[in-house]
Amino acid sequence: MHPARARLIHNRPQQQGPVVYWMHRELRAADNWALTFALHQAAERGQALCVAFCLAKTYSLATLPHFAFLVHGLRHTASALEGLGIPFVLLRGDPALAVPEFLRAAKAGLVVTDADPTRLKRQWLAQALPRIDAPVWEVDGRNVVPARVVSDKREYMARTLRPKIHRLLPEYLDAFPALEPQPGAQTFPWPGPLPRADWEALLAEFGAPPAAFPPGEAAAQAQLDTFLRTGLPRYADDRNTPVDPASSLLSPYLHFGQLSAQRVALEVLAARGISTEARDGFLEQLIVRRELAENFCLHTPNYDTPEAFPAWATATLAKHERDPRPHLASEAELDAGETPDALWNAAQRQLLATGHMHGWLRMYWAKQIVLWSADAETAMARCLRLNDSLSLDGRDVNGYAGIAWSVGGVHDRPWPERAVFGTVRSMTFSGAVRKFDVQAFVARWSGAA
Ligand SMILES: Cc1cc2nc3c(=O)[nH]c(=O)nc-3n(C[C@H](O)[C@H](O)[C@H](O)COP(=O)(O)OP(=O)(O)OC[C@H]3O[C@@H](n4cnc5c(N)ncnc54)[C@H](O)[C@@H]3O)c2cc1C
């Protein structure tokens, strides 16, 4: 593993005692740099290792299907870890309290955790660290090029981040080491794997995960295999059509850390018979756009408010705030997908029915919410509420960047001036009609909810 992936974030004297990996973002056993780092630290010190996950009662706007997807996936990961001789400990409660309490009880000598720039995770860490009396290392296992390495400031747009990423890719896009069975399980003071009945009770508590996305690392790999065979070859031509799209549908797995983006990139590069346009087009989304979103949240404290907008966008939106709107949508209309726009309704119903909306439509969907809201602040709050509660991949840096792009011109440039949007880019129904078979998409989803 490249040493710059890990960063000491809590400097305490070295201790005797087991290494604990507090897993909260990269929820997988395979291809996980934080786990690799923790294993290495445990081996170097001759200490046992365990992985701890703390299930918080509430998480932003997450709903039962999100929790169901998470815990079903976690069960697979726990048994994969235990198969390797790495104990998996499931904690419940406020992570800022429950994790330090566990670390004290386990007499942890060193702690490893996932890097995550989102607000709630920063809060957990800020509250937990003063209660931890061991060194804590943070590992960036989400990005191919670690976010803190690639840039120390908020990047203006993809154009400014892209060359920095491409320069560092040869250094960071390395193969994952094989996970070897660990002998440490015997020495870690734990009561043993969570009994089957306890797992069953936990799974029952949250109900079924969304049918469209079977959870877990194996299901994520299966989805990747399907994409490599059927989607990637068509990606250059068909990624932007919501009717029979070529996109990967990997975002829920990437969001919940059940799949590593680096693994996806390695397999895409190894795939045969793929055009350069398809391969590069996909890697642009998977690496550049995805890591631009991480850079945005890392360097923009209020990434989910209009304070995150560039000055030109704030000014033009203010200038057009009193423009008459073609329609003022109510929350209920939006929730149910019952606005005057058949395409918007179909996209919303796809989201309601499957927990996923096609990428091109997400832009259109958010732009129409701007058009139908009293001001940009209201539009942003509505996009966040709907996206984070309904989309399985919601509550993600990609969502915060995508919404800030749609509503407030983040990572974009000024366009010709129009009503309501000013010089923020707008998207129209007629533009959609020119792009794909809108009627077919509407017919497919208009009845669904
Ligand atoms: C208003 C709006 C809201 C969005 N909300 C979310 C969200 O909540 N969660 C989320 O993961 N993505 C979000 N996106 C980004 C993007 O639309 C989705 O990542 C993508 O549609 C997921 O489908 P896929 O996995 O089939 O994508 P593919 O086209 O197969 O792309 C592969 C991967 O690349 C990444 N990616 C693709 N497009 C983008 C992008 N524009 N920005 C950053 N990363 C990208 C994703 O991780 C994706 O899984 C949002 C975009 C907009 C405009």
Coordinates of C-alpha atoms and ligand atoms in Angstrom, one line a residue:
M1 CA 0.0 0.0 0.0
H2 CA 1.2 3.5 -0.8
P3 CA 2.2 5.0 2.6
A4 CA 0.6 8.4 1.8
R5 CA -2.9 6.7 2.0
A6 CA -2.5 6.7 5.8
R7 CA -2.4 9.8 8.0
L8 CA -1.9 10.0 11.8
I9 CA -4.8 12.0 13.0
H10 CA -4.5 11.5 16.8
N11 CA -1.0 11.5 18.2
R12 CA -0.8 9.5 21.4
P13 CA 2.0 7.4 22.8
Q14 CA 2.4 3.9 21.4
Q15 CA 0.5 1.3 23.5
Q16 CA 0.6 -2.4 23.9
G17 CA -2.7 -4.0 22.9
P18 CA -4.7 -5.1 19.9
V19 CA -5.1 -3.1 16.7
V20 CA -8.7 -2.1 16.1
Y21 CA -10.0 -1.1 12.7
W22 CA -13.1 1.2 13.2
M23 CA -14.8 0.6 9.9
H24 CA -17.5 3.1 9.0
R25 CA -17.2 3.9 5.3
E26 CA -15.4 1.1 3.4
L27 CA -17.7 -1.8 4.5
R28 CA -15.9 -4.7 2.9
A29 CA -13.2 -7.3 3.6
A30 CA -11.9 -7.4 0.0
D31 CA -9.7 -4.6 -1.5
N32 CA -9.8 -2.5 1.6
W33 CA -6.6 -0.4 2.2
A34 CA -7.6 0.4 5.8
L35 CA -7.8 -3.3 6.5
T36 CA -4.5 -3.9 4.7
F37 CA -2.9 -1.1 6.8
A38 CA -4.4 -2.5 10.1
L39 CA -3.2 -6.0 9.3
H40 CA 0.3 -4.7 8.6
Q41 CA 0.3 -2.8 11.9
A42 CA -0.9 -5.8 13.9
A43 CA 1.7 -8.1 12.3
E44 CA 4.5 -5.6 12.9
R45 CA 3.6 -5.3 16.6
G46 CA 2.7 -8.9 17.1
Q47 CA -0.7 -7.8 18.2
A48 CA -4.2 -9.2 17.4
L49 CA -6.5 -7.3 15.1
C50 CA -10.3 -6.9 15.1
V51 CA -12.7 -4.9 13.0
A52 CA -15.4 -2.9 14.8
F53 CA -18.5 -1.3 13.2
C54 CA -20.9 0.8 15.1
L55 CA -24.5 1.0 13.9
A56 CA -25.9 4.4 14.7
K57 CA -29.7 4.6 15.3
T58 CA -30.2 7.4 12.8
Y59 CA -28.0 8.5 10.0
S60 CA -28.8 11.8 8.2
L61 CA -31.9 11.1 6.0
A62 CA -31.3 7.3 5.7
T63 CA -34.5 5.2 5.8
L64 CA -35.1 1.5 6.6
P65 CA -34.1 0.3 3.1
H66 CA -30.7 2.0 3.4
F67 CA -30.1 0.4 6.8
A68 CA -31.3 -3.0 5.4
F69 CA -28.9 -2.7 2.5
L70 CA -26.1 -1.8 5.0
V71 CA -26.7 -4.6 7.6
H72 CA -27.3 -7.3 5.0
G73 CA -24.0 -6.4 3.4
L74 CA -22.3 -6.2 6.7
R75 CA -23.3 -9.7 7.5
H76 CA -21.5 -11.0 4.4
T77 CA -18.4 -8.9 5.3
A78 CA -18.4 -10.1 8.9
S79 CA -18.4 -13.8 7.8
A80 CA -15.7 -13.1 5.2
L81 CA -13.5 -11.5 7.9
E82 CA -14.2 -14.3 10.4
G83 CA -13.3 -16.8 7.7
L84 CA -9.9 -15.1 7.6
G85 CA -9.6 -15.2 11.4
I86 CA -10.3 -11.5 11.9
P87 CA -13.0 -10.9 14.6
F88 CA -15.8 -8.6 13.6
V89 CA -17.5 -6.7 16.5
L90 CA -20.8 -5.0 16.0
L91 CA -21.5 -2.1 18.3
R92 CA -24.7 -0.1 18.5
G93 CA -25.4 3.5 19.7
D94 CA -23.7 6.8 19.2
P95 CA -20.4 6.0 17.6
A96 CA -18.8 9.0 19.3
L97 CA -19.4 7.2 22.6
A98 CA -19.7 3.5 21.8
V99 CA -16.4 3.3 19.9
P100 CA -14.2 4.9 22.5
E101 CA -15.9 2.7 25.2
F102 CA -15.2 -0.4 23.2
L103 CA -11.6 0.6 22.5
R104 CA -11.0 1.1 26.3
A105 CA -12.6 -2.2 27.1
A106 CA -10.5 -3.9 24.4
K107 CA -7.3 -2.1 25.7
A108 CA -6.7 -1.1 22.0
G109 CA -3.1 -0.1 21.3
L110 CA -3.7 1.4 17.9
V111 CA -6.7 2.4 16.0
V112 CA -7.2 2.6 12.2
T113 CA -10.3 4.2 10.6
D114 CA -11.7 5.3 7.2
A115 CA -11.3 8.8 5.9
D116 CA -14.6 10.5 5.2
P117 CA -15.2 14.3 4.7
T118 CA -19.0 14.3 5.3
R119 CA -20.3 16.3 8.3
L120 CA -21.7 13.6 10.4
K121 CA -18.5 11.5 10.2
R122 CA -16.3 14.6 11.0
Q123 CA -18.5 15.1 14.1
W124 CA -18.2 11.5 15.2
L125 CA -14.5 11.7 14.9
A126 CA -14.2 15.1 16.6
Q127 CA -16.2 13.9 19.6
A128 CA -14.6 10.4 19.7
L129 CA -10.9 11.4 19.5
P130 CA -10.6 13.1 22.8
R131 CA -11.9 9.9 24.4
I132 CA -9.4 7.7 22.7
D133 CA -6.0 7.1 24.4
A134 CA -4.2 5.4 21.5
P135 CA -2.8 6.6 18.2
V136 CA -5.4 6.8 15.5
W137 CA -4.6 6.5 11.8
E138 CA -7.0 7.5 9.0
V139 CA -6.8 5.6 5.7
D140 CA -8.3 6.9 2.4
G141 CA -9.6 3.7 0.9
R142 CA -12.3 5.4 -1.1
N143 CA -10.3 7.3 -3.7
V144 CA -7.8 5.8 -6.2
V145 CA -5.6 8.9 -5.5
P146 CA -6.1 9.9 -1.9
A147 CA -8.0 13.1 -1.7
R148 CA -5.5 14.8 0.6
V149 CA -2.7 13.9 -1.7
V150 CA -4.1 15.0 -4.9
S151 CA -4.9 18.6 -3.9
D152 CA -4.9 20.7 -0.7
K153 CA -7.6 23.1 -2.0
R154 CA -11.0 23.1 -3.5
E155 CA -10.6 22.5 -7.2
Y156 CA -12.5 24.8 -9.5
M157 CA -13.7 22.2 -11.9
A158 CA -12.9 18.8 -13.4
R159 CA -10.4 20.5 -15.8
T160 CA -8.2 21.6 -12.9
L161 CA -8.3 18.3 -11.0
R162 CA -8.0 15.9 -13.9
P163 CA -4.3 16.5 -14.7
K164 CA -3.4 16.2 -11.0
I165 CA -5.1 12.8 -10.8
H166 CA -3.7 11.5 -14.0
R167 CA -0.2 12.5 -12.9
L168 CA -0.5 10.4 -9.7
L169 CA -2.5 7.4 -11.1
P170 CA 0.6 5.3 -12.0
E171 CA 1.7 5.6 -8.3
Y172 CA -1.6 4.8 -6.7
L173 CA -3.5 2.5 -9.1
D174 CA -1.7 -0.5 -7.7
A175 CA -2.9 -4.1 -7.3
F176 CA -4.4 -5.1 -3.9
P177 CA -2.4 -7.7 -1.8
A178 CA -4.1 -11.0 -1.2
L179 CA -5.6 -11.4 2.2
E180 CA -4.0 -14.2 4.2
P181 CA -5.8 -16.0 7.0
Q182 CA -4.7 -14.4 10.3
P183 CA -3.8 -16.3 13.5
G184 CA -4.7 -13.4 15.7
A185 CA -8.3 -14.4 16.4
Q186 CA -7.3 -16.6 19.3
T187 CA -5.6 -13.8 21.1
F188 CA -8.2 -11.0 20.7
P189 CA -10.4 -10.9 23.8
W190 CA -13.8 -11.2 22.2
P191 CA -16.8 -13.4 22.9
G192 CA -16.9 -14.9 19.4
P193 CA -18.9 -14.3 16.3
L194 CA -22.3 -12.7 16.6
P195 CA -24.7 -15.7 16.9
R196 CA -26.9 -16.4 13.9
A197 CA -30.1 -15.6 15.8
D198 CA -28.7 -12.1 16.7
W199 CA -28.0 -11.5 13.0
E200 CA -31.5 -12.7 12.1
A201 CA -33.0 -10.3 14.6
L202 CA -30.9 -7.4 13.3
L203 CA -31.9 -8.1 9.7
A204 CA -35.5 -8.4 10.7
E205 CA -35.4 -5.1 12.4
F206 CA -34.8 -3.2 9.1
G207 CA -36.9 -5.3 6.7
A208 CA -36.0 -6.2 3.2
P209 CA -33.3 -4.3 1.1
P210 CA -34.5 -2.8 -2.2
A211 CA -35.2 -5.7 -4.6
A212 CA -33.3 -4.0 -7.5
F213 CA -30.0 -4.1 -5.6
P214 CA -29.0 -7.3 -3.8
P215 CA -26.6 -6.2 -1.0
G216 CA -23.1 -7.4 -0.2
E217 CA -19.6 -7.8 -1.6
A218 CA -20.4 -10.8 -3.7
A219 CA -23.5 -9.1 -5.2
A220 CA -21.4 -6.0 -5.9
Q221 CA -18.8 -8.1 -7.7
A222 CA -21.5 -9.8 -9.7
Q223 CA -22.9 -6.4 -10.8
L224 CA -19.4 -5.4 -11.8
D225 CA -19.0 -8.6 -13.9
T226 CA -22.4 -7.9 -15.6
F227 CA -21.3 -4.4 -16.4
L228 CA -18.0 -5.4 -17.8
R229 CA -19.8 -7.8 -20.2
T230 CA -22.9 -5.8 -21.2
G231 CA -22.5 -2.2 -20.2
L232 CA -18.9 -1.2 -20.6
P233 CA -18.7 -2.1 -24.4
R234 CA -21.6 0.3 -25.0
Y235 CA -20.7 3.0 -22.5
A236 CA -19.4 5.6 -24.9
D237 CA -22.6 5.6 -26.9
D238 CA -25.3 4.7 -24.4
R239 CA -24.4 5.9 -21.0
N240 CA -26.5 9.0 -21.3
T241 CA -29.7 7.4 -22.4
P242 CA -32.0 6.5 -19.6
V243 CA -33.8 3.9 -21.8
D244 CA -31.7 0.7 -21.7
P245 CA -28.7 2.6 -20.3
A246 CA -25.1 1.3 -20.4
S247 CA -24.2 2.7 -17.0
S248 CA -22.9 0.4 -14.3
L249 CA -25.5 0.7 -11.5
L250 CA -22.6 0.4 -9.1
S251 CA -23.2 3.5 -7.1
P252 CA -25.1 1.9 -4.2
Y253 CA -22.2 -0.6 -3.8
L254 CA -19.6 2.1 -4.0
H255 CA -21.5 4.4 -1.6
F256 CA -21.8 1.7 1.1
G257 CA -18.2 0.7 0.5
Q258 CA -19.2 -2.9 -0.5
L259 CA -17.0 -2.4 -3.6
S260 CA -13.7 -0.7 -4.1
A261 CA -13.6 1.9 -7.0
Q262 CA -9.9 0.9 -7.4
R263 CA -11.0 -2.7 -8.0
V264 CA -13.5 -1.5 -10.6
A265 CA -10.8 0.6 -12.3
L266 CA -8.4 -2.3 -12.4
E267 CA -11.0 -4.6 -13.9
V268 CA -12.1 -2.1 -16.5
L269 CA -8.4 -1.6 -17.6
A270 CA -8.0 -5.4 -17.9
A271 CA -11.2 -5.9 -19.9
R272 CA -10.6 -6.9 -23.5
G273 CA -12.2 -5.6 -26.6
I274 CA -13.3 -2.3 -25.1
S275 CA -12.9 0.9 -27.2
T276 CA -10.7 3.7 -25.8
E277 CA -13.8 6.0 -25.7
A278 CA -15.8 3.6 -23.6
R279 CA -12.9 2.8 -21.2
D280 CA -11.7 6.4 -20.8
G281 CA -15.3 7.7 -20.6
F282 CA -16.1 5.4 -17.8
L283 CA -12.8 6.0 -15.9
E284 CA -13.5 9.7 -16.1
Q285 CA -16.7 9.2 -14.1
L286 CA -15.4 6.6 -11.8
I287 CA -12.2 8.4 -10.9
V288 CA -12.1 12.1 -12.0
R289 CA -15.8 13.0 -11.3
R290 CA -16.1 10.9 -8.2
E291 CA -12.8 12.2 -6.7
L292 CA -13.8 15.8 -7.7
A293 CA -16.9 15.3 -5.5
E294 CA -14.7 14.1 -2.6
N295 CA -12.4 17.2 -3.1
F296 CA -15.5 19.4 -3.0
C297 CA -16.8 18.1 0.3
L298 CA -13.3 17.9 1.8
H299 CA -12.6 21.6 1.2
T300 CA -16.1 23.1 1.4
P301 CA -17.5 22.9 5.0
N302 CA -21.0 23.9 3.9
Y303 CA -21.1 21.7 0.9
D304 CA -24.9 21.2 1.2
T305 CA -25.9 24.9 1.4
P306 CA -25.9 27.8 -1.1
E307 CA -22.8 29.0 0.7
A308 CA -20.9 26.4 -1.5
F309 CA -21.9 28.1 -4.7
P310 CA -19.3 30.2 -6.7
A311 CA -19.7 34.0 -6.5
W312 CA -20.9 34.3 -10.1
A313 CA -23.7 31.8 -9.5
T314 CA -24.8 33.3 -6.2
A315 CA -25.0 36.7 -7.9
T316 CA -27.0 35.6 -11.0
L317 CA -29.4 33.5 -8.9
A318 CA -30.1 36.5 -6.7
K319 CA -30.7 38.7 -9.7
H320 CA -33.3 36.3 -11.0
E321 CA -34.9 35.4 -7.7
R322 CA -38.0 37.4 -8.4
D323 CA -38.5 36.0 -12.0
P324 CA -41.9 34.4 -12.4
R325 CA -41.7 30.6 -12.2
P326 CA -43.6 28.6 -14.8
H327 CA -45.0 26.5 -11.9
L328 CA -44.5 26.4 -8.1
A329 CA -44.4 22.8 -7.0
S330 CA -45.6 21.6 -3.6
E331 CA -43.6 19.1 -1.6
A332 CA -46.5 16.6 -2.1
E333 CA -46.4 16.9 -5.9
L334 CA -42.7 16.3 -5.9
D335 CA -42.9 13.4 -3.4
A336 CA -45.5 11.6 -5.5
G337 CA -44.1 12.5 -8.9
E338 CA -47.2 14.4 -9.9
T339 CA -45.9 17.6 -11.4
P340 CA -47.0 18.9 -14.8
D341 CA -43.8 17.4 -16.4
A342 CA -44.3 13.8 -17.5
L343 CA -40.5 13.1 -17.8
W344 CA -39.8 14.5 -14.3
N345 CA -42.6 12.4 -12.9
A346 CA -41.3 9.2 -14.6
A347 CA -37.8 9.9 -13.2
Q348 CA -39.2 10.4 -9.7
R349 CA -41.2 7.2 -10.0
Q350 CA -38.1 5.3 -11.1
L351 CA -36.5 6.5 -8.0
L352 CA -39.4 5.6 -5.8
A353 CA -39.7 2.1 -7.3
T354 CA -36.1 1.1 -7.4
G355 CA -34.0 3.4 -5.1
H356 CA -32.1 4.6 -8.2
M357 CA -32.4 7.2 -10.9
H358 CA -30.4 7.4 -14.1
G359 CA -27.4 9.8 -14.0
W360 CA -28.5 12.1 -16.9
L361 CA -32.0 12.4 -15.4
R362 CA -30.6 13.3 -12.0
M363 CA -29.4 16.5 -13.6
Y364 CA -32.7 17.2 -15.4
W365 CA -34.6 16.3 -12.2
A366 CA -32.7 18.8 -10.0
K367 CA -32.8 21.6 -12.6
Q368 CA -36.6 21.4 -12.8
I369 CA -36.8 21.6 -9.0
V370 CA -34.9 24.9 -9.4
L371 CA -37.4 26.1 -11.9
W372 CA -40.4 25.2 -9.6
S373 CA -39.1 26.5 -6.3
A374 CA -39.2 30.0 -4.9
D375 CA -35.4 30.3 -4.6
A376 CA -32.2 28.4 -4.9
E377 CA -32.0 27.6 -1.2
T378 CA -35.5 26.0 -1.2
A379 CA -34.5 24.1 -4.4
M380 CA -31.3 22.8 -2.8
A381 CA -33.1 21.7 0.4
R382 CA -35.7 19.8 -1.7
C383 CA -33.1 18.1 -3.8
L384 CA -31.2 17.0 -0.8
R385 CA -34.3 15.8 1.1
L386 CA -35.5 13.7 -1.9
N387 CA -32.1 12.4 -3.0
D388 CA -30.9 11.5 0.4
S389 CA -34.0 9.8 1.6
L390 CA -35.0 8.0 -1.6
S391 CA -31.8 7.2 -3.5
L392 CA -30.0 4.1 -2.2
D393 CA -26.7 5.8 -3.0
G394 CA -27.8 9.1 -1.4
R395 CA -26.0 10.9 1.5
D396 CA -22.8 10.6 -0.6
V397 CA -20.3 13.3 -1.6
N398 CA -21.3 12.6 -5.2
G399 CA -24.8 13.6 -4.4
Y400 CA -23.7 16.8 -2.6
A401 CA -21.5 17.8 -5.6
G402 CA -24.2 16.8 -8.1
I403 CA -26.9 18.9 -6.4
A404 CA -24.5 21.9 -5.9
W405 CA -23.7 21.6 -9.7
S406 CA -27.3 21.5 -10.7
V407 CA -28.6 24.2 -8.4
G408 CA -25.6 26.5 -8.0
G409 CA -23.1 26.0 -10.9
V410 CA -20.4 24.3 -8.8
H411 CA -17.7 22.9 -11.1
D412 CA -19.5 24.5 -14.0
R413 CA -19.2 27.8 -15.9
P414 CA -21.7 30.6 -16.8
W415 CA -24.0 29.8 -19.7
P416 CA -26.2 32.2 -21.7
E417 CA -28.6 34.0 -19.4
R418 CA -32.2 32.7 -19.0
A419 CA -35.1 33.4 -16.7
V420 CA -34.9 31.9 -13.1
F421 CA -31.5 30.3 -13.7
G422 CA -29.6 33.4 -14.8
T423 CA -26.3 32.2 -16.2
V424 CA -26.5 28.8 -14.3
R425 CA -26.9 26.1 -16.9
S426 CA -30.5 25.1 -17.5
M427 CA -31.9 21.8 -19.0
T428 CA -35.1 21.6 -21.0
F429 CA -37.7 19.0 -21.9
S430 CA -37.0 19.6 -25.6
G431 CA -33.3 18.9 -24.9
A432 CA -34.2 15.6 -23.4
V433 CA -36.4 14.8 -26.5
R434 CA -33.4 15.4 -28.8
K435 CA -31.3 13.1 -26.6
F436 CA -33.4 9.9 -26.1
D437 CA -36.8 8.3 -26.5
V438 CA -38.6 10.3 -23.8
Q439 CA -41.9 8.7 -24.6
A440 CA -40.5 5.2 -24.0
F441 CA -39.0 6.2 -20.7
V442 CA -42.3 7.9 -19.6
A443 CA -44.3 4.8 -20.6
R444 CA -42.0 2.5 -18.7
W445 CA -42.2 4.4 -15.4
S446 CA -45.3 6.6 -15.3
G447 CA -47.3 3.9 -13.6
A448 CA -44.7 2.9 -11.1
A449 CA -44.3 4.2 -7.6
Ligands
LIG1 C1 -28.6 15.9 -8.8 C2 -27.6 14.8 -8.7 C3 -27.7 13.9 -7.6 C4 -26.7 12.9 -7.5 N1 -26.8 12.1 -6.4 C5 -25.9 11.1 -6.3 C6 -25.8 10.3 -5.1 O1 -26.6 10.5 -4.2 N2 -24.9 9.3 -5.0 C7 -24.0 9.1 -6.0 O2 -23.2 8.2 -5.9 N3 -24.0 9.8 -7.1 C8 -24.9 10.8 -7.3 N4 -24.9 11.6 -8.4 C9 -23.8 11.3 -9.4 C10 -24.2 10.4 -10.6 O3 -25.4 10.8 -11.2 C11 -24.3 8.9 -10.1 O4 -23.1 8.6 -9.4 C12 -24.5 7.9 -11.2 O5 -25.7 8.2 -11.9 C13 -24.7 6.5 -10.6 O6 -25.1 5.6 -11.5 P1 -24.0 4.5 -12.1 O7 -23.3 3.8 -10.9 O8 -24.8 3.6 -13.0 O9 -23.0 5.4 -12.9 P2 -21.9 5.1 -14.0 O10 -22.1 6.0 -15.1 O11 -21.8 3.6 -14.2 O12 -20.6 5.6 -13.3 C14 -19.7 4.8 -12.5 C15 -19.5 5.5 -11.1 O13 -18.8 6.7 -11.3 C16 -19.2 7.7 -10.4 N5 -19.9 8.8 -11.0 C17 -20.6 8.8 -12.1 N6 -21.1 10.0 -12.5 C18 -20.7 10.8 -11.5 C19 -20.8 12.2 -11.2 N7 -21.5 13.0 -12.0 N8 -20.2 12.7 -10.1 C20 -19.5 11.9 -9.3 N9 -19.3 10.6 -9.5 C21 -19.9 10.1 -10.5 C22 -20.2 7.0 -9.4 O14 -19.5 6.5 -8.3 C23 -20.7 5.8 -10.3 O15 -21.2 4.7 -9.6 C24 -25.8 12.7 -8.5 C25 -25.8 13.5 -9.6 C26 -26.7 14.6 -9.7 C27 -26.6 15.5 -10.9

